[in-house]
XYZ file of C-alpha atoms in Angstrom:
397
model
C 0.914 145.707 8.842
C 4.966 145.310 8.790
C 7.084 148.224 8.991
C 10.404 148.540 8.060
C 13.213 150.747 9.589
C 15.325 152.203 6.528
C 19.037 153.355 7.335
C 17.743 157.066 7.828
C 15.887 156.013 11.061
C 12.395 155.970 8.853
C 10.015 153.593 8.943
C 8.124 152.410 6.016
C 5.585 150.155 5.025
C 6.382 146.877 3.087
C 3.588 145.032 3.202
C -0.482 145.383 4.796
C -3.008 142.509 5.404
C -6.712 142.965 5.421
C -9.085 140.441 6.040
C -11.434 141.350 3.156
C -9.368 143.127 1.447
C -6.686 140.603 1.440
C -2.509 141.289 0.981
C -1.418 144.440 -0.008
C 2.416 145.741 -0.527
C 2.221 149.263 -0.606
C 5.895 149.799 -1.978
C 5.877 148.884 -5.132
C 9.023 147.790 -6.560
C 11.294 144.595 -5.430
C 9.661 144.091 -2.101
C 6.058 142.874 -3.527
C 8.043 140.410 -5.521
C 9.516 138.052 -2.743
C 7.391 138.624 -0.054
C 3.945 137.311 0.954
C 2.057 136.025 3.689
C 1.750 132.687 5.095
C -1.838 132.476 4.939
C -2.924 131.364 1.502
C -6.383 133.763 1.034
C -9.490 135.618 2.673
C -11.031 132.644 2.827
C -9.216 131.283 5.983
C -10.905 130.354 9.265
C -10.736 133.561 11.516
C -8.216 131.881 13.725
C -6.148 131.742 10.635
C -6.384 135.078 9.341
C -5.001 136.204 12.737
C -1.904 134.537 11.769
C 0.500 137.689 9.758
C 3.706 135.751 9.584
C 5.813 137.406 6.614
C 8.114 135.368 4.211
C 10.609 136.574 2.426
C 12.017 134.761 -0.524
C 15.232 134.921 -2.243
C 16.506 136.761 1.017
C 19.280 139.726 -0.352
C 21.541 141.622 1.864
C 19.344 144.331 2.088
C 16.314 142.890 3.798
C 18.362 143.241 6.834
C 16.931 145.650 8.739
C 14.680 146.050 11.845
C 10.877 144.979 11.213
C 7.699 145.982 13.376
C 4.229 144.165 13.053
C 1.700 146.522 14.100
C -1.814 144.931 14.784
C -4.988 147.306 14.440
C -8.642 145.881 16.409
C -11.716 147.397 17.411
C -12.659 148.369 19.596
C -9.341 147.558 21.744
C -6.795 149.531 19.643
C -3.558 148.795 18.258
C -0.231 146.652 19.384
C 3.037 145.630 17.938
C 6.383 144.058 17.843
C 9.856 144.835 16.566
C 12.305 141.870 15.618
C 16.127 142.321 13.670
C 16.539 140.203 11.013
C 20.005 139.727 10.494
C 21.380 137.975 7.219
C 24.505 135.490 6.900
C 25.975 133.966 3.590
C 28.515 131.430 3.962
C 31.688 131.876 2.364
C 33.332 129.297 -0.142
C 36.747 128.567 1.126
C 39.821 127.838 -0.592
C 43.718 128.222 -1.079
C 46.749 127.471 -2.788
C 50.688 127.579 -2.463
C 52.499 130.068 -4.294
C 55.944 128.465 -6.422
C 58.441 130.966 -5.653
C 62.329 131.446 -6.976
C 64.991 132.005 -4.575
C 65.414 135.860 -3.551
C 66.665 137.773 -0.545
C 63.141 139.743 0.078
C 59.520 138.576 1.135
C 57.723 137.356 -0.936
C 53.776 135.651 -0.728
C 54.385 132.168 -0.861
C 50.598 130.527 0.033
C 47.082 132.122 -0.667
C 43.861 131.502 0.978
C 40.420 132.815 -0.651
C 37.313 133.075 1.381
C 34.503 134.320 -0.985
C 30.970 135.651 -0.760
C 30.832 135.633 3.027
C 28.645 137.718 4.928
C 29.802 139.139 7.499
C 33.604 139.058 6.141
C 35.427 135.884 7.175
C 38.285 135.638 9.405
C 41.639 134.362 8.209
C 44.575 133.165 9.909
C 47.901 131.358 9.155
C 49.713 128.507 11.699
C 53.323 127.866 10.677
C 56.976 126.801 12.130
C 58.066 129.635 9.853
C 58.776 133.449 10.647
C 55.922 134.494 7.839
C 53.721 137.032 8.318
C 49.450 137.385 7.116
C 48.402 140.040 4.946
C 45.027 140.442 4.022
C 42.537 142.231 1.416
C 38.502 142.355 1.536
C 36.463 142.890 -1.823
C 32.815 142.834 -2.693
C 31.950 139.254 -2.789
C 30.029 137.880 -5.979
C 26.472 138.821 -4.587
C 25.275 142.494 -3.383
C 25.858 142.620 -0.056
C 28.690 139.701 0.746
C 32.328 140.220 1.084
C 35.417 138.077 -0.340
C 38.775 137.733 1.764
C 42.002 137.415 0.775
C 45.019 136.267 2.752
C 48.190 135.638 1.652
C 51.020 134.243 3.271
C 54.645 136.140 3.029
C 58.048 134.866 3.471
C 61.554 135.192 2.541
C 62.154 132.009 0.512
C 64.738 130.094 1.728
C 65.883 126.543 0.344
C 64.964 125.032 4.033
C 60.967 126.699 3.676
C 60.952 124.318 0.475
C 58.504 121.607 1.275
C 57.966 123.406 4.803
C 53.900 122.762 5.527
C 51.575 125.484 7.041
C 47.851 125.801 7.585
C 45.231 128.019 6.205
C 42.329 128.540 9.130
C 38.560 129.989 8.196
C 36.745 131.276 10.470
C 32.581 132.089 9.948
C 29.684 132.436 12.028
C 28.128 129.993 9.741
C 30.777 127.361 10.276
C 30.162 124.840 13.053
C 33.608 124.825 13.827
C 36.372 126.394 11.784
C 37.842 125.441 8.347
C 41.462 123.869 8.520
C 43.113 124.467 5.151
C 46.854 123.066 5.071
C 49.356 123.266 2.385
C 52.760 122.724 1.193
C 55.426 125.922 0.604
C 57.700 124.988 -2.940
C 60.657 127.643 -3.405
C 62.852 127.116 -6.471
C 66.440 127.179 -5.731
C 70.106 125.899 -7.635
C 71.466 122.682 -6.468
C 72.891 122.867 -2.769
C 76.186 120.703 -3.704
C 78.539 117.905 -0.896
C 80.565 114.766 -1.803
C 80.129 111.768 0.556
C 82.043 108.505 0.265
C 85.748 109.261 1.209
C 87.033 108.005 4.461
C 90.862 109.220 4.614
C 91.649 105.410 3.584
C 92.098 105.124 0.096
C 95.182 103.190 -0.173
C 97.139 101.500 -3.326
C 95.071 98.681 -4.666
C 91.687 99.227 -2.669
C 88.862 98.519 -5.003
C 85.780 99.830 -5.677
C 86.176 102.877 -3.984
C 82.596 105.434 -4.236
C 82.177 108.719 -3.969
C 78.698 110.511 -4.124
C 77.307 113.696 -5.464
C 74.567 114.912 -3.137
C 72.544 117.646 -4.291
C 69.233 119.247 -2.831
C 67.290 121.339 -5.481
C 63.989 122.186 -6.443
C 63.444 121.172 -9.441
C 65.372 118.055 -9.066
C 68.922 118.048 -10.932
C 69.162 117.298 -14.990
C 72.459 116.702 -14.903
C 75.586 115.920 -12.914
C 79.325 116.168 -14.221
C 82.231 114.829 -13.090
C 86.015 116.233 -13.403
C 88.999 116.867 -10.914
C 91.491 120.074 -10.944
C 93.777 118.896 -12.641
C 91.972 117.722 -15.819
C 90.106 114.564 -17.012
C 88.950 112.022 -14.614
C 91.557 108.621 -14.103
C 91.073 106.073 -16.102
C 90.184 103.718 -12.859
C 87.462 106.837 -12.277
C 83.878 105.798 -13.965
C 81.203 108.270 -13.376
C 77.764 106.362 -13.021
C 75.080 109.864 -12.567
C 75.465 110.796 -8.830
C 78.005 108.416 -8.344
C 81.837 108.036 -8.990
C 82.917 104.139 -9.149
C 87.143 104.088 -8.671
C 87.954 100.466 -9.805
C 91.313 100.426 -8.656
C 92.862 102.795 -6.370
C 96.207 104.199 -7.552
C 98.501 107.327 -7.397
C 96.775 108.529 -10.595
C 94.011 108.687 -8.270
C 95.349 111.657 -5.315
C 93.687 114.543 -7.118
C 90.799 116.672 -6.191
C 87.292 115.316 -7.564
C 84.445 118.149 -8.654
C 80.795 117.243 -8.937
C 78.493 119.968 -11.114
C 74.876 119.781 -10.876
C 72.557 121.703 -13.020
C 68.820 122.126 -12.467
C 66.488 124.479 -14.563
C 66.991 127.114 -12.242
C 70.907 127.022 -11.756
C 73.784 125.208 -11.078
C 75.973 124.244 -7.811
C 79.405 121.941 -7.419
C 81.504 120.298 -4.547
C 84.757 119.342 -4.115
C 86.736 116.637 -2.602
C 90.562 115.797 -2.174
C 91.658 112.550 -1.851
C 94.867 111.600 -0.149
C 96.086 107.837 -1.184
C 97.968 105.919 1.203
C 100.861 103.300 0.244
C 99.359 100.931 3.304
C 95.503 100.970 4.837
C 95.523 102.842 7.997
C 94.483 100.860 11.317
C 91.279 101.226 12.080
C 89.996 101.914 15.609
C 88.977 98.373 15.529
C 92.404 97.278 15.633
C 94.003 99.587 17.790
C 91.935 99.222 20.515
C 92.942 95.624 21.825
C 96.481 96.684 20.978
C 96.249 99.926 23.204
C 94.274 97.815 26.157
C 96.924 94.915 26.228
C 99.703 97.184 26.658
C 97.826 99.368 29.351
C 97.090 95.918 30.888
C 100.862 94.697 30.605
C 101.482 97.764 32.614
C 99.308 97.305 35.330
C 100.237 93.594 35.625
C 103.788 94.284 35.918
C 103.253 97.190 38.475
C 101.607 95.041 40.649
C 104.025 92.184 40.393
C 106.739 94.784 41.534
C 104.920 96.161 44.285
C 103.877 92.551 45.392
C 108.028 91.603 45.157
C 108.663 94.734 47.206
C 105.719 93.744 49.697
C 107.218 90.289 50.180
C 111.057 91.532 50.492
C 109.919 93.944 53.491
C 107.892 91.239 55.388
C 110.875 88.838 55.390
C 113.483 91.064 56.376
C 111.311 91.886 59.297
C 110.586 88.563 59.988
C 114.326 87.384 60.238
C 115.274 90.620 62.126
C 112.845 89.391 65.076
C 113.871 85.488 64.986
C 116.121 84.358 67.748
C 120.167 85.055 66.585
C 119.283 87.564 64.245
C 120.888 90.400 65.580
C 117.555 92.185 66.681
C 116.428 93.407 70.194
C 114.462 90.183 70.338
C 117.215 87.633 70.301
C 118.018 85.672 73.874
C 121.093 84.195 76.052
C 121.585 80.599 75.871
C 124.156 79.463 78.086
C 124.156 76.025 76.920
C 125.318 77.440 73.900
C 127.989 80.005 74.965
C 129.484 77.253 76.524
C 129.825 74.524 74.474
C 129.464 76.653 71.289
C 129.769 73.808 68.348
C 133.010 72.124 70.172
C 135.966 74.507 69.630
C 137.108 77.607 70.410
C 135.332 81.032 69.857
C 137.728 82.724 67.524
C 137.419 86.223 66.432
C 138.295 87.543 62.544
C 138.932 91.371 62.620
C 137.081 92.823 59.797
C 139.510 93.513 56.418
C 140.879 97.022 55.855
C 139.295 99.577 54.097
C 136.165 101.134 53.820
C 132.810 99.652 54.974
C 130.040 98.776 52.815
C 126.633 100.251 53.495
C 125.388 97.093 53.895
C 127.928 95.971 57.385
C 127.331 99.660 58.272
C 123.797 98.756 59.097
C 124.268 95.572 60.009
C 126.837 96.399 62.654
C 124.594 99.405 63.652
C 121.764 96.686 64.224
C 124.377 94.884 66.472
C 125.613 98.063 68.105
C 121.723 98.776 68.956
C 120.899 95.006 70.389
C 124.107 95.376 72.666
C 122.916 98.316 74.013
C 120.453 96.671 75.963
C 121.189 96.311 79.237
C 121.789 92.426 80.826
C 119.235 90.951 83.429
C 120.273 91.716 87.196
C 122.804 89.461 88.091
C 123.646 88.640 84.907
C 127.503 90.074 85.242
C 128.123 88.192 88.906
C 127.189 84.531 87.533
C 129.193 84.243 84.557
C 133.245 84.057 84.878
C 135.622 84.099 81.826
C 138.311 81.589 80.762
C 141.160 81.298 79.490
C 140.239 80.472 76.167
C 138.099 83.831 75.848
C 134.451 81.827 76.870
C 132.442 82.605 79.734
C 130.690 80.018 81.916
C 127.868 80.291 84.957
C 128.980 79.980 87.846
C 125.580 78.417 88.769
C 125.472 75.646 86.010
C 126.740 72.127 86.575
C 128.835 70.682 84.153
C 129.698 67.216 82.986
């Protein structure tokens, strides 16, 4: 005999097996009509009748419950044993992103759907963006299962446009859980910037371009050109996005205006263009210019400081060769005494001030004199009468 255990903490009888008298479902009603026993009638071997396995067909949410199989013998008694039976429904998943317009408040931008589930699934989001999960639970399509509801809120922004994020399902049924991703789409007016001008528009350049770039969802149906100060130059030939200047004149410094229009608004961009009477260098140019003259610099700095270099070493090199005037020069008396033939005349030095120059030069003099003779230098020489001074030691011919 099974037993089941009703919500009140009752149990009652849902279905008895004889062996003569055969299968028996005491509760009448939807129980007797999707259950039975395994074994097919009385007529079974004895081993076979001792066999009281229940099935349940068509299982419903409310054959969960716990369920006791009581055995009755004779002469030994009775026994039994209590199992849960515990029933799952798998859920049908899906979702969907939500086309928004541009406002300044949340707003659900994706939906996921997880229906007829039993228990209730669990849904999560995974996104880059600051959105937030809300959910909602409903009875599910069959008595007893549950649907779920998440949905995915946002502020929409132009940069969530296109912005991807993933639905995830999670059931006790699943394996492993259900990865649903999907793409965000906020509508928004045409996000308006001119490219093309690079400060070098001069007289005659040709084929000058500038481009209207515009980000909008939906894409743009129309763009416009004009400037500030009235219709476009007659060089100017508008070409969609694009502005074609055939010839680049005065006609031309004016201040362009793109207008784009989508079905959910409108944007526009301006752009002033200044036209030169010459092109302007380019760094390409300058550069070797700039570099050459730095290097003329340095070239001519060093040739200076070599000049200077060379001009010091010489001086000091004559200063300490004999007869230059220095400390190191030496007494010849060969010399003193027959000189180059004549006499040794002296030329007072000419009136007047001194140049800088004899200044030091007569100070370098005035230093080597200083130096004291060799001992005995005084008591070998003796002057004559012509002013020149002669050993007294040397022999001459």
């Amino acid at each position: 005999m099974w037993l089941r255990l009703d919500r009140y903490g009752n149990n009652q009888s849902v279905a008895a097996f004889h062996p003569t008298y055969g299968a028996n479902f005491p509760n009448s009603g939807p129980y007797d009509q999707h259950m039975s026993f395994l074994m097919g009638n009385s007529r079974q071997s004895e081993a076979e009748l001792r066999d009281a396995t229940l099935l349940l067909k068509g299982l419903r949410a409310e054959d969960e419950a716990n369920y006791t199989c009581e055995f009755v013998t004779f002469p030994w008694g009775s026994s039994k044993g209590v199992t849960w039976l515990r029933v799952l429904a798998e859920p049908q998943n899906h979702a969907e992103a939500q086309e928004v317009t541009l406002v300044s408040e949340p707003k659900p931008m994706a939906r996921c759907v997880s229906t007829g589930g039993r228990p209730p699934a669990r849904i999560s989001w995974f996104s880059p963006l600051p959105g937030q999960g809300t959910e909602t639970r409903t009875a599910g399509p069959v008595p007893g299962t549950f649907t779920v509801t998440s949905r995915f809120t946002l502020v929409p922004t132009p940069e969530a446009n296109g912005a991807k994020v993933t639905c995830k399902v999670e059931h006790e049924t699943f394996p492993e859980p259900i990865l649903i991703p999907l793409t965000l789409s906020v509508k928004y007016p045409p996000q308006v910037s001119i490219s093309g001008y690079d400060d070098n528009w001069f007289v005659g350049r040709v084929e000058a371009t500038l481009t209207c770039d515009a980000q909008s969802n939906p894409e743009p149906t129309s763009y416009e050109w004009s400037t500030t100060t009235g219709p476009l130059p007659t060089t100017a030939v508008p070409q969609g996005p694009r502005l074609v200047i055939r010839a680049v004149d005065e006609s031309v410094n004016t201040t362009f205006i793109c207008s784009v229009v989508n079905p959910v608004g409108n944007g526009r961009a301006e752009q002033s263009i200044r036209v030169r009477d010459t092109p302007r260098a380019s760094t390409g140019d300058v550069g070797p210019v700039v570099w050459g003259a730095v290097g003329g610099t340095l070239l001519l700095l060093l040739l200076l400081a070599g000049g200077a270099m060379a001009f010091i070493l010489l001086r000091r090199r004559r200063r300490k060769s004999p007869g230059g005037g220095g400390a190191g020069g030496s007494y010849d008396p060969k010399t003193q005494v027959f000189g180059n033939g004549g006499p040794v005349l002296w030329t007072p030095p000419a009136p007047g001030p001194a140049k800088k120059e004899d200044e030091e030069e007569e100070e370098e003099e005035e230093g080597g004199l200083m130096l004291p003779h060799p001992a005995g230098a005084e008591d070998d020489m003796e002057s004559q009468l012509d002013g020149s001074l002669i050993s007294r030691r040397a022999v001459y011919v």
